[in-house]
PDB file of C-alpha atoms and ligand atoms in Angstrom:
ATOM      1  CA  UNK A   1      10.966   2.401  10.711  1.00 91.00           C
ATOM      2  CA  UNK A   2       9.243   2.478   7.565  1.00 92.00           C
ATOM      3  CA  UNK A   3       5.846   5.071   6.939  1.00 94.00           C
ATOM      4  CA  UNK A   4       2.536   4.224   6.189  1.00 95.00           C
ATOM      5  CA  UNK A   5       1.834   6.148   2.795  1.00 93.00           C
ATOM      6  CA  UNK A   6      -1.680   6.657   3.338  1.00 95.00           C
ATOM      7  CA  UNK A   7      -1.751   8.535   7.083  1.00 97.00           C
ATOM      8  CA  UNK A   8       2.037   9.081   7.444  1.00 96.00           C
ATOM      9  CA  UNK A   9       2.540   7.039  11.041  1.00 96.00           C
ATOM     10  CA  UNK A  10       5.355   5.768  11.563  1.00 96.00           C
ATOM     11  CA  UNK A  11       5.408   1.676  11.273  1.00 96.00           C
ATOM     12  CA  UNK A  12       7.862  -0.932  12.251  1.00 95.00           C
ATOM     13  CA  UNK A  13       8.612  -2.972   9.324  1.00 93.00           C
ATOM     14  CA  UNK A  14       8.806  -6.210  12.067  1.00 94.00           C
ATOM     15  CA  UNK A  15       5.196  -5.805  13.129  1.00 95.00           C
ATOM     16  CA  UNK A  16       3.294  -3.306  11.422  1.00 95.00           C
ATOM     17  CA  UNK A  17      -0.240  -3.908  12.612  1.00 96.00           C
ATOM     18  CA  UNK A  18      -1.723  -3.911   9.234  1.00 96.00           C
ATOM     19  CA  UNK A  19       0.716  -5.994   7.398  1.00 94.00           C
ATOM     20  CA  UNK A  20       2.716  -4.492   4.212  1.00 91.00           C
ATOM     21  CA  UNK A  21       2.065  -4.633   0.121  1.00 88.00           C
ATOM     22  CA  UNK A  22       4.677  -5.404  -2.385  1.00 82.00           C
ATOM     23  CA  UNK A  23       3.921  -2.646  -5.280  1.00 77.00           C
ATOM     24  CA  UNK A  24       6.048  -2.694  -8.353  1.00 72.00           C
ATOM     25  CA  UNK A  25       9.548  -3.560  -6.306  1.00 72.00           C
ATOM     26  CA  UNK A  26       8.342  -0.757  -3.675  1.00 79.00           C
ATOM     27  CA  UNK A  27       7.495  -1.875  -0.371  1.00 86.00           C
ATOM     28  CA  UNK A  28       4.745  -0.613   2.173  1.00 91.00           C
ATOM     29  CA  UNK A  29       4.258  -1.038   5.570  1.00 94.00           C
ATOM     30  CA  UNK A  30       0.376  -0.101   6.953  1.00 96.00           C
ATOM     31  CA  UNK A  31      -0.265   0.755  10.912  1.00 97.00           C
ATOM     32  CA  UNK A  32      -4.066  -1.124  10.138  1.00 97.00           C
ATOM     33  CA  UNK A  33      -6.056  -2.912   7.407  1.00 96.00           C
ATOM     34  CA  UNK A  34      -7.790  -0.072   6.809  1.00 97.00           C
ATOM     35  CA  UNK A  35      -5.002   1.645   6.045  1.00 96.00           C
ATOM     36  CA  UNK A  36      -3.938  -0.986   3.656  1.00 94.00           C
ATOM     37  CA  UNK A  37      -7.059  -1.237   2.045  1.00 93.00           C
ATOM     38  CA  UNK A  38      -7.474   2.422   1.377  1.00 94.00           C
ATOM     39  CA  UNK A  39      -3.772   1.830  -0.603  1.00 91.00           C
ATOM     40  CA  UNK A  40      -4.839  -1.451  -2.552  1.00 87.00           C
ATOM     41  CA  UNK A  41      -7.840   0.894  -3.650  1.00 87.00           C
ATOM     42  CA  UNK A  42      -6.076   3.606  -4.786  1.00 85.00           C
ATOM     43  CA  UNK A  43      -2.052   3.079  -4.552  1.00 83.00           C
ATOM     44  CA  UNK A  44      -1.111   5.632  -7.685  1.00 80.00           C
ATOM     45  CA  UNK A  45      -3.032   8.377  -5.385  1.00 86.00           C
ATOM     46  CA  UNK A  46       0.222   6.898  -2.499  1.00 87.00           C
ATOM     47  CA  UNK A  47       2.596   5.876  -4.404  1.00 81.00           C
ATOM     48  CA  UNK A  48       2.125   8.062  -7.387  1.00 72.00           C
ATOM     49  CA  UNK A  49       4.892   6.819 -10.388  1.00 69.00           C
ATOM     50  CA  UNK A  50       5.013   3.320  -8.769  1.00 65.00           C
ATOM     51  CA  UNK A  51       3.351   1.606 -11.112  1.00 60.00           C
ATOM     52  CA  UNK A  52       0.532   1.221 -13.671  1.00 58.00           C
ATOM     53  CA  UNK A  53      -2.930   3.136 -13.346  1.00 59.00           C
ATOM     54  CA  UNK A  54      -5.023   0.963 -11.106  1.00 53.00           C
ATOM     55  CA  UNK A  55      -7.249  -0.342 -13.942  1.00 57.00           C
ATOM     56  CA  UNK A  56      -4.262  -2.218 -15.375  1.00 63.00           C
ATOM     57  CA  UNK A  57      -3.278  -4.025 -11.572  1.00 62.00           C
ATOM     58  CA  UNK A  58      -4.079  -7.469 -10.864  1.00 63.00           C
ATOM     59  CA  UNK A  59      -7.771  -8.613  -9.882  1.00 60.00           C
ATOM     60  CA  UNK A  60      -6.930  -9.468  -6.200  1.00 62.00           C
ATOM     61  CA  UNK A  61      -5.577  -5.738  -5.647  1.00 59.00           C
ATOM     62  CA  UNK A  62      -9.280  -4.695  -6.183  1.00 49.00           C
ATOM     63  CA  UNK A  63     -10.530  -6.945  -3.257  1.00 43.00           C
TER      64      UNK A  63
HETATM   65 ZN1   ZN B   1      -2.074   4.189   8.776  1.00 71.50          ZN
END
């Protein structure tokens, strides 16, 4: 089981309802969109030391 960074649930990595994001070599695994949106808009607030601020990611992580 993997856990969803932004509201802690536990996920299965197989068939995690919200799919997962590749950040930086770290993966995450979401339990809904929303979940994985509120990470693509602010992932250093999750996954703080990741990865670059979030004005230096790639355009389609600011969908
Ligand atoms: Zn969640």
């Amino acid at each position: 089981m993997a856990t969803d960074p932004v509201c802690k649930k536990e996920v299965d990595e197989k068939s995690a309802p919200g799919g997962k994001v590749q950040f930086w070599g770290a993966r995450f695994y979401f339990c809904s969109v929303d979940c994985r949106n509120t990470f693509r808009h602010e992932p250093e607030k999750y996954a703080p030391g990741k990865g670059p601020n979030y004005s230096k990611l790639p355009d389609d992580w600011r969908a």
